[in-house]
XYZ file of C-alpha atoms in Angstrom:
742
model
C 0.000 0.000 0.000
C 1.411 3.327 -1.044
C 2.622 6.002 1.267
C 0.486 9.112 1.028
C 1.196 12.554 2.303
C -1.514 14.866 3.437
C -2.905 16.507 0.367
C -5.827 16.895 -1.909
C -9.116 15.342 -1.057
C -10.294 12.338 -2.925
C -13.936 13.303 -3.165
C -16.219 12.115 -5.921
C -18.819 14.468 -4.649
C -21.732 13.791 -2.396
C -24.202 15.114 0.119
C -21.931 17.329 2.195
C -19.521 14.577 2.981
C -16.133 13.549 1.760
C -17.063 10.693 -0.481
C -15.276 8.436 -2.969
C -11.583 8.592 -2.361
C -11.513 10.981 0.555
C -10.310 9.695 3.861
C -12.723 11.933 5.662
C -9.872 14.053 6.896
C -7.466 15.409 4.327
C -7.297 12.962 1.488
C -4.241 10.961 0.732
C -1.705 12.810 -1.347
C -1.439 14.479 -4.708
C -0.220 11.599 -6.800
C 3.054 11.100 -8.478
C 3.438 13.953 -10.912
C 6.582 13.041 -12.850
C 7.800 10.346 -10.501
C 9.420 10.831 -7.143
C 11.749 9.446 -4.577
C 9.030 8.095 -2.316
C 8.357 4.386 -2.220
C 4.996 2.705 -2.474
C 5.237 0.880 0.773
C 6.439 3.643 3.008
C 10.009 4.137 4.246
C 12.254 1.456 2.866
C 15.488 0.012 4.093
C 18.462 1.185 2.057
C 20.254 -1.116 -0.347
C 24.041 -1.290 -0.206
C 25.547 -3.008 -3.260
C 28.775 -4.795 -2.444
C 30.445 -4.384 -5.848
C 31.348 -0.689 -5.678
C 34.852 0.719 -5.731
C 35.446 2.492 -2.433
C 37.525 5.637 -2.027
C 38.401 6.467 1.536
C 38.330 10.236 1.056
C 34.871 10.143 -0.499
C 33.544 7.837 2.202
C 34.739 10.140 4.932
C 33.000 13.084 3.272
C 29.833 11.364 2.167
C 29.247 9.052 5.107
C 27.218 5.950 4.501
C 25.917 6.260 0.937
C 23.912 3.926 -1.198
C 23.851 3.331 -4.911
C 20.070 2.995 -4.831
C 17.151 2.898 -2.502
C 15.880 -0.426 -1.244
C 13.616 -2.891 -2.881
C 10.264 -1.351 -3.704
C 7.324 -2.680 -1.752
C 4.412 -4.251 -3.547
C 1.588 -1.913 -4.480
C -0.718 -3.872 -2.210
C 1.767 -4.522 0.561
C 0.197 -4.918 3.957
C 3.034 -3.113 5.747
C 1.187 0.188 5.980
C -2.386 -1.037 5.989
C -4.219 0.247 9.007
C -5.319 -2.517 11.298
C -8.856 -2.925 12.529
C -7.643 -1.759 15.908
C -6.352 1.464 14.320
C -9.692 2.127 12.671
C -11.541 1.458 15.893
C -9.240 3.887 17.631
C -9.971 6.557 15.030
C -13.699 6.090 15.413
C -13.366 6.484 19.167
C -11.495 9.737 18.735
C -14.051 11.287 16.385
C -17.054 10.206 18.435
C -17.745 13.704 19.875
C -17.764 15.102 16.340
C -20.203 12.374 15.266
C -22.488 13.326 18.151
C -22.387 16.939 16.955
C -23.307 15.895 13.410
C -26.205 13.830 14.733
C -27.509 16.798 16.679
C -27.306 18.997 13.573
C -28.992 16.421 11.368
C -31.762 16.051 13.902
C -32.812 19.603 13.070
C -33.294 18.794 9.357
C -37.014 18.942 8.505
C -38.700 15.634 7.810
C -38.676 14.737 4.137
C -35.405 16.568 3.409
C -32.359 14.533 2.309
C -30.105 13.522 5.159
C -26.352 13.829 4.969
C -24.852 10.463 4.080
C -22.247 9.014 6.410
C -19.467 6.676 5.474
C -16.905 4.911 7.535
C -13.542 6.631 7.600
C -10.697 4.449 6.421
C -7.126 5.629 6.360
C -4.246 4.805 4.075
C -6.300 3.278 1.283
C -4.245 3.054 -1.863
C -4.454 1.278 -5.152
C -1.049 1.668 -6.719
C 1.753 4.055 -7.668
C 0.919 7.246 -5.781
C 3.931 9.302 -4.894
C 4.519 12.969 -4.181
C 7.452 14.352 -6.132
C 9.952 16.764 -4.673
C 9.094 19.269 -7.391
C 5.433 19.085 -6.434
C 6.154 19.615 -2.758
C 8.283 22.639 -3.538
C 5.837 24.275 -5.900
C 2.674 23.746 -3.894
C 2.390 25.648 -0.623
C 1.323 23.479 2.277
C -2.031 25.192 2.733
C -2.869 24.538 -0.927
C -1.890 20.892 -0.732
C -3.896 20.418 2.435
C -7.016 21.804 0.792
C -9.201 19.197 -0.841
C -9.168 20.482 -4.392
C -11.543 17.926 -5.838
C -13.932 17.837 -2.896
C -17.582 18.212 -3.923
C -20.245 19.080 -1.407
C -23.439 18.773 -3.399
C -26.541 16.623 -2.960
C -27.273 13.926 -5.489
C -30.171 15.009 -7.660
C -33.057 12.639 -8.093
C -33.652 11.079 -11.482
C -31.242 9.821 -14.093
C -31.215 13.042 -16.107
C -32.385 16.124 -14.262
C -32.641 18.924 -16.795
C -32.417 21.772 -14.272
C -35.639 23.510 -15.263
C -34.836 23.525 -18.981
C -38.042 24.504 -20.719
C -39.582 22.315 -23.363
C -39.619 25.219 -25.819
C -35.861 25.535 -25.607
C -34.733 27.331 -28.769
C -31.537 25.267 -28.765
C -33.456 21.997 -29.041
C -33.183 20.323 -32.459
C -34.949 17.354 -33.998
C -32.669 14.372 -34.589
C -32.884 12.843 -38.054
C -33.677 9.145 -38.348
C -30.500 8.795 -40.422
C -28.356 10.392 -37.749
C -25.810 7.865 -36.375
C -26.903 8.903 -32.869
C -30.447 7.801 -33.651
C -29.401 4.570 -35.386
C -26.951 3.516 -32.703
C -28.108 5.085 -29.436
C -31.615 6.503 -29.283
C -33.726 4.549 -31.790
C -31.986 1.365 -32.965
C -33.914 -1.381 -34.692
C -34.559 -3.762 -31.796
C -34.513 -6.950 -33.879
C -31.336 -6.086 -35.744
C -29.681 -4.879 -32.547
C -30.439 -8.174 -30.801
C -28.900 -10.093 -33.710
C -25.769 -7.953 -33.703
C -25.345 -8.375 -29.953
C -25.680 -12.127 -30.287
C -23.075 -12.161 -33.062
C -20.667 -10.240 -30.849
C -21.268 -12.665 -27.981
C -20.578 -15.554 -30.377
C -17.423 -13.790 -31.610
C -18.731 -13.613 -35.166
C -16.815 -10.712 -36.675
C -16.129 -9.705 -40.248
C -12.538 -8.520 -40.548
C -11.797 -6.334 -43.533
C -8.331 -6.162 -45.020
C -6.016 -3.263 -44.306
C -6.217 -0.217 -46.525
C -3.735 2.610 -46.872
C -4.485 6.234 -45.945
C -2.125 9.060 -46.894
C 0.518 6.554 -48.092
C 1.724 5.792 -44.538
C -1.366 5.123 -42.416
C -2.972 1.681 -42.304
C -6.637 1.153 -41.509
C -8.475 -2.053 -40.610
C -12.106 -2.574 -39.620
C -13.977 -5.283 -37.753
C -17.749 -5.456 -37.388
C -20.301 -8.096 -36.382
C -21.793 -10.300 -39.080
C -24.892 -8.744 -40.694
C -24.215 -5.336 -39.202
C -26.616 -3.032 -41.017
C -24.940 0.348 -40.498
C -21.367 -0.054 -41.702
C -20.841 2.414 -44.545
C -17.625 2.038 -46.500
C -15.035 4.161 -44.756
C -13.222 6.458 -47.125
C -15.948 6.414 -49.822
C -17.037 9.905 -48.801
C -14.549 11.445 -46.418
C -15.729 14.715 -44.799
C -13.563 17.695 -45.606
C -14.612 19.771 -42.582
C -17.123 19.782 -39.713
C -19.815 21.108 -42.036
C -20.119 17.579 -43.425
C -20.556 15.933 -40.006
C -23.878 15.117 -38.261
C -23.502 17.776 -35.569
C -25.831 20.083 -33.707
C -26.066 23.403 -35.494
C -24.535 25.295 -32.593
C -21.486 23.019 -32.566
C -21.205 23.091 -36.336
C -20.834 26.863 -36.321
C -18.261 27.005 -33.521
C -16.288 24.014 -34.801
C -15.917 25.564 -38.251
C -14.063 28.426 -36.554
C -11.949 26.214 -34.313
C -11.054 23.247 -36.517
C -9.199 23.698 -39.822
C -10.242 21.721 -42.918
C -9.614 18.002 -42.480
C -6.796 16.146 -44.135
C -7.586 12.637 -45.330
C -6.602 11.032 -42.015
C -8.597 13.379 -39.743
C -11.552 13.102 -42.117
C -11.514 9.309 -41.847
C -11.178 9.517 -38.065
C -14.113 11.934 -37.879
C -16.261 9.661 -40.044
C -15.401 6.664 -37.882
C -15.913 8.534 -34.612
C -19.250 10.150 -35.465
C -20.631 6.806 -36.675
C -20.053 5.459 -33.136
C -17.464 2.816 -33.999
C -14.813 1.863 -31.498
C -11.488 3.379 -32.444
C -7.817 2.679 -31.735
C -5.352 5.226 -33.106
C -1.795 3.912 -32.686
C 0.335 6.791 -33.913
C -0.602 9.973 -32.130
C 2.081 12.606 -31.643
C 2.625 16.123 -30.399
C 1.982 17.377 -33.938
C -1.545 15.988 -34.213
C -2.460 16.011 -30.503
C -4.364 19.293 -30.743
C -6.449 18.177 -33.745
C -7.335 14.885 -32.076
C -8.297 16.650 -28.858
C -10.601 19.046 -30.700
C -12.213 16.224 -32.656
C -12.881 14.011 -29.618
C -14.144 17.000 -27.601
C -16.522 17.890 -30.416
C -17.852 14.339 -30.534
C -18.327 14.197 -26.749
C -20.282 17.473 -26.678
C -22.361 16.449 -29.667
C -23.332 13.249 -27.862
C -24.224 15.081 -24.638
C -26.320 17.742 -26.386
C -28.208 15.275 -28.568
C -28.983 13.183 -25.509
C -30.422 16.289 -23.858
C -32.431 17.187 -26.972
C -33.990 13.741 -27.022
C -35.009 13.946 -23.374
C -36.447 17.454 -23.735
C -38.483 16.427 -26.759
C -39.888 13.424 -24.918
C -40.634 15.522 -21.854
C -42.901 17.592 -24.062
C -44.607 14.508 -25.475
C -45.266 13.201 -21.975
C -46.663 16.578 -20.906
C -49.055 16.489 -23.865
C -50.119 12.915 -23.189
C -53.692 13.397 -21.945
C -54.294 9.667 -21.471
C -51.663 9.465 -18.753
C -48.905 6.937 -19.409
C -50.104 5.583 -22.748
C -46.836 6.698 -24.404
C -43.721 4.645 -23.582
C -40.584 6.657 -24.150
C -37.194 5.143 -23.372
C -34.460 7.731 -23.718
C -32.206 7.460 -20.682
C -29.771 5.312 -18.767
C -29.616 4.404 -15.096
C -27.534 7.466 -14.183
C -26.716 10.797 -15.793
C -22.988 10.590 -16.709
C -22.639 9.643 -20.378
C -19.029 10.443 -21.302
C -15.859 9.352 -19.498
C -12.513 10.887 -20.484
C -9.393 9.267 -18.992
C -6.276 11.451 -19.054
C -2.765 11.290 -17.556
C -2.412 14.725 -15.896
C -4.397 17.710 -14.668
C -2.886 19.856 -17.403
C -4.224 17.499 -20.070
C -7.619 17.892 -18.410
C -7.271 21.680 -18.676
C -6.615 21.374 -22.408
C -9.735 19.268 -22.935
C -11.911 21.541 -20.820
C -10.698 24.687 -22.573
C -11.365 23.063 -25.949
C -14.916 22.169 -24.932
C -15.576 25.657 -23.626
C -14.399 27.091 -26.953
C -16.812 24.778 -28.762
C -19.960 25.165 -26.662
C -19.438 28.849 -25.694
C -21.516 28.888 -22.481
C -22.848 32.119 -21.033
C -21.786 31.189 -17.506
C -19.086 28.958 -15.999
C -19.739 27.986 -12.410
C -16.653 27.274 -10.247
C -14.287 28.324 -13.044
C -11.874 30.099 -10.704
C -11.693 27.052 -8.501
C -10.910 24.966 -11.560
C -8.152 27.337 -12.630
C -6.598 27.328 -9.171
C -6.773 23.542 -8.828
C -5.808 22.425 -12.326
C -4.125 25.140 -14.358
C -0.614 26.299 -13.636
C 1.261 28.467 -16.117
C 4.640 28.825 -14.387
C 5.964 25.369 -15.237
C 7.474 25.592 -18.701
C 10.408 23.373 -19.614
C 13.310 24.584 -21.688
C 13.629 23.707 -25.346
C 16.364 21.160 -24.612
C 13.661 18.808 -23.356
C 12.045 16.675 -26.099
C 8.814 17.910 -27.632
C 6.780 14.902 -26.469
C 8.057 15.438 -22.916
C 6.954 19.074 -22.913
C 3.573 18.134 -24.395
C 2.960 15.701 -21.523
C 4.534 17.406 -18.507
C 4.211 21.161 -19.073
C 1.886 22.715 -16.530
C 0.273 20.778 -13.702
C 1.481 17.170 -14.070
C -0.387 15.769 -11.060
C -1.787 12.352 -11.974
C -4.350 12.112 -9.171
C -7.592 13.891 -10.087
C -11.237 13.514 -11.040
C -13.672 16.162 -12.180
C -17.371 16.118 -12.970
C -18.775 18.622 -15.484
C -22.436 19.417 -15.865
C -23.863 21.095 -18.968
C -27.123 23.010 -19.062
C -28.491 25.270 -21.788
C -26.491 28.337 -20.730
C -24.168 27.145 -17.973
C -21.247 24.803 -17.446
C -20.607 23.699 -13.892
C -17.211 22.410 -12.764
C -16.857 20.066 -9.782
C -20.359 18.698 -10.165
C -21.230 15.640 -8.136
C -20.626 12.567 -10.299
C -24.304 11.569 -10.365
C -25.184 15.106 -11.491
C -22.487 15.271 -14.194
C -22.633 14.746 -17.924
C -18.883 14.264 -18.456
C -16.353 12.810 -16.038
C -12.660 13.651 -16.428
C -10.286 11.505 -14.407
C -6.870 9.958 -14.204
C -6.798 6.164 -13.759
C -5.645 6.509 -10.153
C -8.231 9.186 -9.374
C -11.099 7.109 -10.723
C -9.821 3.970 -9.026
C -9.909 5.804 -5.710
C -13.411 7.071 -6.505
C -14.723 3.559 -7.062
C -13.449 2.513 -3.673
C -11.839 -0.440 -1.965
C -11.443 -4.038 -3.054
C -14.381 -4.892 -0.812
C -17.244 -5.240 -3.309
C -19.806 -4.224 -0.705
C -18.131 -0.856 -0.181
C -17.474 -0.039 -3.845
C -19.519 2.541 -5.689
C -19.295 2.293 -9.462
C -22.938 3.053 -10.253
C -21.903 6.393 -11.808
C -20.185 4.332 -14.546
C -23.273 2.251 -15.301
C -24.569 4.474 -18.115
C -21.361 5.609 -19.789
C -21.898 5.594 -23.555
C -18.638 7.127 -24.804
C -15.185 6.444 -23.317
C -12.158 8.434 -24.466
C -8.662 7.387 -23.352
C -6.067 9.912 -24.497
C -2.276 9.529 -24.279
C -2.593 5.860 -23.381
C 1.180 5.459 -23.732
C 1.621 7.898 -20.807
C -0.888 5.923 -18.720
C 1.272 2.835 -19.279
C 4.066 4.568 -17.375
C 1.742 5.206 -14.402
C -0.117 2.027 -13.439
C -1.957 0.259 -16.228
C -3.786 -1.986 -13.783
C -5.973 0.981 -12.875
C -7.061 1.341 -16.508
C -8.111 -2.304 -16.709
C -9.873 -1.976 -13.354
C -11.954 0.907 -14.723
C -12.963 -1.015 -17.844
C -13.983 -3.977 -15.685
C -16.454 -1.723 -13.852
C -18.001 0.037 -16.838
C -21.685 -0.526 -17.658
C -22.429 -2.846 -14.760
C -25.936 -2.993 -13.333
C -26.235 -0.373 -10.569
C -26.611 -1.403 -6.954
C -28.950 1.475 -6.093
C -31.714 3.266 -7.993
C -30.314 6.816 -7.514
C -33.777 8.209 -8.255
C -33.907 6.530 -11.664
C -37.200 6.535 -13.608
C -37.018 2.966 -14.919
C -39.979 3.553 -17.228
C -37.665 5.708 -19.374
C -34.545 3.526 -19.269
C -33.568 2.090 -22.645
C -34.157 -1.621 -23.092
C -30.532 -2.438 -23.841
C -29.624 -0.997 -20.452
C -32.238 -3.118 -18.697
C -31.024 -6.226 -20.551
C -27.434 -5.652 -19.438
C -26.224 -4.990 -22.994
C -24.865 -1.472 -22.563
C -21.275 -2.592 -23.143
C -22.231 -3.636 -26.688
C -23.461 -0.108 -27.410
C -20.692 1.827 -25.661
C -18.159 3.503 -27.909
C -14.508 3.383 -26.827
C -11.869 5.681 -28.336
C -8.204 4.928 -27.573
C -5.520 7.417 -28.603
C -1.855 6.515 -28.162
C 1.551 7.347 -29.618
C 2.249 3.642 -30.126
C 0.512 0.332 -29.618
C 1.453 -2.143 -26.885
C 0.149 -5.526 -25.680
C -1.839 -4.170 -22.724
C -3.671 -1.758 -25.020
C -4.345 -4.530 -27.505
C -5.911 -6.463 -24.637
C -8.344 -3.597 -24.036
C -9.104 -3.572 -27.764
C -9.819 -7.315 -27.798
C -11.635 -7.815 -24.480
C -13.480 -4.589 -23.701
C -14.324 -3.100 -27.096
C -17.405 -5.043 -28.209
C -19.318 -2.315 -30.014
C -21.981 -3.625 -32.430
C -21.106 -0.732 -34.779
C -17.678 -2.286 -35.231
C -14.168 -1.270 -34.308
C -11.416 0.313 -36.360
C -7.657 0.420 -35.893
C -5.379 3.059 -37.393
C -1.631 2.399 -37.490
C 1.490 2.980 -39.541
C 4.414 1.111 -41.063
C 7.636 1.994 -39.238
C 10.935 2.751 -40.935
C 12.748 1.916 -37.699
C 14.141 4.108 -34.932
C 17.605 2.595 -35.449
C 17.812 4.420 -38.802
C 17.147 7.802 -37.213
C 20.239 8.114 -35.017
C 22.626 11.042 -34.986
C 25.637 8.752 -35.285
C 26.662 5.621 -37.147
C 27.563 2.695 -34.900
C 27.186 -1.047 -34.589
C 23.744 -2.184 -33.403
C 23.351 -5.824 -32.391
C 20.038 -7.540 -31.644
C 20.193 -10.891 -29.833
C 17.177 -13.181 -29.695
C 16.761 -15.730 -26.919
C 14.387 -18.689 -26.930
C 10.835 -17.889 -25.919
C 8.917 -20.680 -24.190
C 5.912 -18.980 -22.587
C 4.724 -15.640 -21.284
C 5.109 -16.845 -17.704
C 8.701 -18.032 -18.066
C 9.872 -15.210 -20.334
C 11.354 -13.065 -17.505
C 13.409 -16.056 -16.345
C 14.519 -16.816 -19.911
C 15.640 -13.224 -20.381
C 17.569 -13.172 -17.099
C 19.274 -16.476 -17.849
C 20.388 -15.204 -21.245
C 21.691 -11.984 -19.702
C 23.737 -13.759 -17.027
C 25.088 -16.320 -19.500
C 25.860 -14.084 -22.505
C 26.280 -10.511 -21.222
C 27.637 -10.641 -17.671
C 30.792 -12.658 -18.521
C 31.762 -10.000 -21.068
C 31.272 -7.250 -18.483
C 33.338 -9.136 -15.907
C 36.105 -9.915 -18.412
C 36.671 -6.293 -19.369
C 36.119 -4.784 -15.923
C 39.720 -5.396 -14.797
C 41.214 -3.971 -17.982
C 39.005 -0.910 -17.697
C 39.727 -0.312 -14.000
C 40.179 3.366 -13.360
C 38.845 4.418 -16.752
C 35.478 2.678 -16.521
C 33.770 0.600 -19.177
C 30.981 3.141 -19.496
C 28.318 0.449 -19.947
C 24.725 1.619 -19.593
C 22.238 -1.200 -18.933
C 18.736 -0.075 -19.879
C 15.967 -1.957 -18.049
C 12.308 -1.675 -19.125
C 10.727 -2.556 -15.764
C 11.456 -2.093 -12.091
C 11.194 -5.839 -11.480
C 14.007 -6.411 -13.985
C 15.982 -3.620 -12.359
C 15.776 -5.177 -8.892
C 16.705 -8.610 -10.188
C 19.764 -7.422 -12.110
C 20.877 -5.077 -9.344
C 20.741 -7.797 -6.717
C 22.627 -10.195 -8.960
C 25.431 -7.705 -9.652
C 25.699 -6.950 -5.943
C 25.806 -10.501 -4.621
C 27.078 -12.873 -7.313
C 30.649 -14.122 -7.106
C 30.989 -13.796 -10.880
C 30.434 -10.029 -10.710
C 32.792 -9.176 -7.856
C 34.997 -7.042 -10.137
C 32.101 -5.020 -11.575
C 31.466 -1.673 -9.930
C 28.055 -0.211 -10.687
C 25.600 2.519 -9.863
C 21.884 2.694 -10.461
C 19.126 5.145 -11.316
C 15.469 4.166 -11.082
C 12.213 6.065 -10.803
C 12.555 5.837 -7.014
C 16.136 7.118 -6.689
C 16.491 10.367 -4.765
C 17.851 13.461 -6.477
C 21.011 13.293 -4.364
C 21.683 9.668 -5.249
C 20.969 10.324 -8.926
C 23.579 13.089 -8.973
C 26.103 10.812 -7.248
C 25.455 7.911 -9.617
C 25.793 10.130 -12.690
C 29.013 11.688 -11.392
C 30.621 8.339 -10.530
C 29.651 6.880 -13.880
C 31.025 9.813 -15.843
C 34.298 9.839 -13.899
C 34.767 6.082 -14.358
C 34.406 5.138 -10.708
C 31.409 3.046 -11.724
C 31.944 0.839 -14.753
C 28.244 0.044 -15.152
C 25.099 2.117 -14.669
C 21.631 0.560 -14.363
C 18.917 2.819 -15.777
C 15.149 2.170 -15.830
C 12.678 3.133 -18.533
C 10.331 4.937 -16.165
C 13.215 7.029 -14.789
C 13.898 8.160 -18.341
C 10.204 8.744 -19.044
C 9.668 10.985 -16.021
C 13.042 12.800 -16.003
C 14.736 12.520 -19.417
C 18.231 12.701 -17.949
C 21.155 13.382 -20.274
C 23.689 10.825 -19.139
C 27.349 11.403 -19.985
C 30.176 8.916 -20.158
C 28.187 6.227 -22.000
C 30.458 4.134 -24.230
C 28.317 1.038 -24.701
C 24.625 0.322 -24.226
C 23.029 -2.972 -23.253
C 19.265 -3.080 -23.731
C 18.054 -5.673 -21.242
C 14.723 -5.207 -22.983
C 13.662 -2.980 -25.868
C 11.936 0.278 -24.863
C 8.211 0.628 -25.528
C 8.699 4.159 -26.801
C 10.914 4.209 -29.919
C 11.932 7.779 -29.083
C 13.715 6.411 -26.014
C 15.882 4.186 -28.210
C 16.980 7.198 -30.231
C 17.649 9.265 -27.098
C 19.622 6.555 -25.290
C 21.577 5.180 -28.234
C 21.850 8.172 -30.530
C 21.832 10.787 -27.780
C 23.988 9.297 -25.010
C 26.453 7.459 -27.252
C 26.469 10.261 -29.810
C 27.397 12.735 -27.083
C 30.307 10.554 -25.949
C 31.572 10.255 -29.510
C 31.361 14.004 -30.100
C 33.240 14.602 -26.813
C 35.916 12.067 -27.899
C 35.149 9.893 -24.891
C 34.943 6.845 -27.138
C 35.970 5.988 -30.666
C 33.026 5.443 -33.051
C 34.372 1.974 -33.862
C 34.297 1.038 -30.166
C 30.845 2.378 -29.381
C 28.047 -0.178 -29.701
C 24.601 -1.191 -28.532
C 23.332 -4.707 -27.880
C 19.618 -5.369 -27.445
C 18.020 -8.537 -26.083
C 14.605 -9.544 -27.401
C 12.186 -12.433 -27.813
C 8.983 -13.067 -29.735
C 7.125 -11.363 -26.902
C 8.770 -8.069 -27.972
C 7.257 -8.114 -31.451
C 5.615 -4.654 -31.274
C 8.698 -3.040 -29.750
C 10.990 -4.666 -32.294
C 8.899 -3.420 -35.217
C 9.209 0.175 -34.033
C 12.985 -0.141 -33.520
C 14.143 -2.064 -36.623
C 11.248 -1.297 -38.981
C 8.164 -3.060 -40.306
C 10.100 -4.597 -43.196
C 12.694 -6.328 -40.976
C 11.156 -7.490 -37.728
C 9.259 -10.510 -39.101
C 12.449 -12.129 -40.397
C 14.187 -11.500 -37.100
C 11.444 -13.351 -35.220
C 11.309 -16.331 -37.590
C 12.985 -19.617 -36.703
C 15.912 -20.675 -38.834
C 17.079 -17.146 -39.519
C 19.676 -17.029 -36.763
C 19.491 -15.419 -33.355
C 21.968 -12.540 -33.687
C 21.488 -9.620 -36.075
C 24.067 -6.891 -36.666
C 23.320 -3.520 -38.256
C 25.982 -0.940 -38.999
C-alpha cells in the first residue's frame, strides 16, 4: 500500500460529505506527478551493493551512501495497511464530532435529504501514488492540504435532471432518423440490434483487409456479421465539420476552431461520429491538438443530442392526456454519459478549454476554482527537453484527479457531483480511488453504469503510471447499478435493462504507439456492435534515425511462454552478457567501461541489481543505479561516478527516463536488457547518449556499440525499432538469433 502525504481530497462528490476517495480528513496525497523518490510501501530500508569501488576520502565526506534505494514494496503490501484496531481507535477519537453531526442532522425537517455518512478508512491506496519533490516545492502546504476535488453537493433525483430547462428551448433540435446517434443510441432497430449483440457474444466478426491512408497510415475494420450500419469508410470522407452530423450550434463554432480536415482526420471523424470503437496507434505532439478538438466535439455532440432527445420526450409526456399511454425510453440508469481518462491535470485543462471554446456557455460555475486547482502556467520546460516530454509534462502534471462537469443550456458547472455530471474527467488513479476499496460491498461504481462514450487519451503515458488501474476501470463500466439513484425505470432504454450497454458503448483509444496491454483492451473490452477500427502505420525503424553511425546488435533468446519469459531473459543476460562485463572490468579499472544497462521494468531492475551486488561472478564489476525511485542526491552521485569512471556500469530504468529525461554522460556502450516501448527512447539513449560521448571524444566510433536482447514477446517493440520490413524475419525460426546492423 502506497505512502500518502496529506494533500488533496479524494472526493467524488456527495451530500456534504467527503465521499469516494476521501479519507474523511485530508485525502491521501497528490499523486506522483513526474515520478518521485518516495516508495509505495512507506520508508524502505536502504540497499548497499557490495560491488562498488570504495575511495576512503569520499567515504569520509559522504558518510554511509547507497547506490540505490531499497527494494520497492508491492503496491498492495500490507506493511502500511491500518489494522482494525487502528480504525476502531480513530472512530473512538471522532465520536464527539459524530455526536455533533447527529444533533445537527436532527434539526433537518422531515422529508429533506439527510447527509450520508461513510466509515472513515485511512491509508487506502491502489497503486503508484507518490509525491514528487518538485510538487512539494511548488505547492504551498495550505494549498496541498485543501481538498481540491472535494464536492459538497446533494445527489439530484432522477437519471437526467434537466435543471428547469423549458420544453420550448430554442436550442433543441430534432434528430434525423438517419443520424448515427439515432441509429446507434436513441432509436436502434430492436430486432437487428439483438442479432448484432448475439453475433458479438458468439465472436462472429467480419474482418476487412487493411487499406492505406495518406501513403503511410494503415486502416483495418472489424464489425459483427450482418451489421446493417457499416458504410464504406473512405468512400465519402468529410472535408470539414460542415459535413458531419452535428448540432447546429457546434457546427458553427467548430468551423471556426477546426481547420479543414486532411484525409486522415476526415476518416477519423467519419469513424468517430458513426459510433465505432477506435484505436489510433500513432498519435504525436503534432496531431495532438487536432485529435483533442475532434474528440471533444464528438463528446459534446453526444451530450447535447442526448439532452435534446429527453427534452423532446418531456414535451410529449406533458401532452399525453391519457396518462402513461406513451412509452418513451431515452435514458440510462444514471446521468454521466461520457468518461474521459487522461494522464495529468494539465491534459484535463486542455480538454476543458477546448470544450468551452466549442460550446461557448454564457456562464461557468466554479471556473476560478478549476483554474486554481488544475491550471498552472509557471511550469514551462526549456527547449532542450524533447517535444513529447513538454507536451505531456508542461503545466500541472499531477496524476491524481477527477472532475465532474455538468452542462445546461447556458451554464457549465465544474466540480459537479458525479451523479449530477454529464462528463467525467479523471486519471486512472483518481477514478480507481473514486470507485473505492477491493471490498465489493463498499465499492460505488454506479456512476459508470450508463457511460456511452469512453475516451482514453495519451494511453502510452498511462502505461508509465499504473496500467492496472485502466483495466480496473474497464472492468467496472456498464455494470448494473446497486442502487436506484432516483432513476425513472420507465424511461430507461431496453438495452440498459437487458445488461447490454457494453455492446453499445463507444470506446476511443488514442496513443503514440501500440502495446500488448492496449491490444488487450481492444480485444476484451471493445465489443461495439457498430464495429471497431484500428489506425496504425508502417515503421521505418528508430535505429535508422540516429545522430551517429555505430554497430547495433540484436540478440534473440528462446521464448517458451509468457510466464517463463522473464526467467529466460535473465538467464540469457547472465550467461551471454555478464561474462563480457566481468572480463573487461579489470582492464578498464580506473577508466570505466561506461556500460549503460537499460531496463524496461522495475522488477528487472531489482533482479539485475541484486545479482550484480551478490554474485561471485560479478565481484569485479562496480556499478551505480538510477530508477524512478532514486532520490535526487543519489541520482547526482550515480551520474558523477559513472562519468568519472568510478562506476563501470550504470543501471537505468525506462520509467526514470520517461519521467526525467536525464542526459547521461560517459556512456560508451549500451546494453538493452529489454527494448523500450517508446521508440523515441531508443533514439535518445543510443543516438543521444552514445552520440554525445563520440562528439566529446570519450569513445571511438568503432568502439561504441549497442546490444539489445529480445524475444517473440517483444514483437511490437521490435517493429518500431528495426522497422516493419525487418522485424518478421528476425522473429522467424531458422534465420539465426543474432542480427548486426551498422
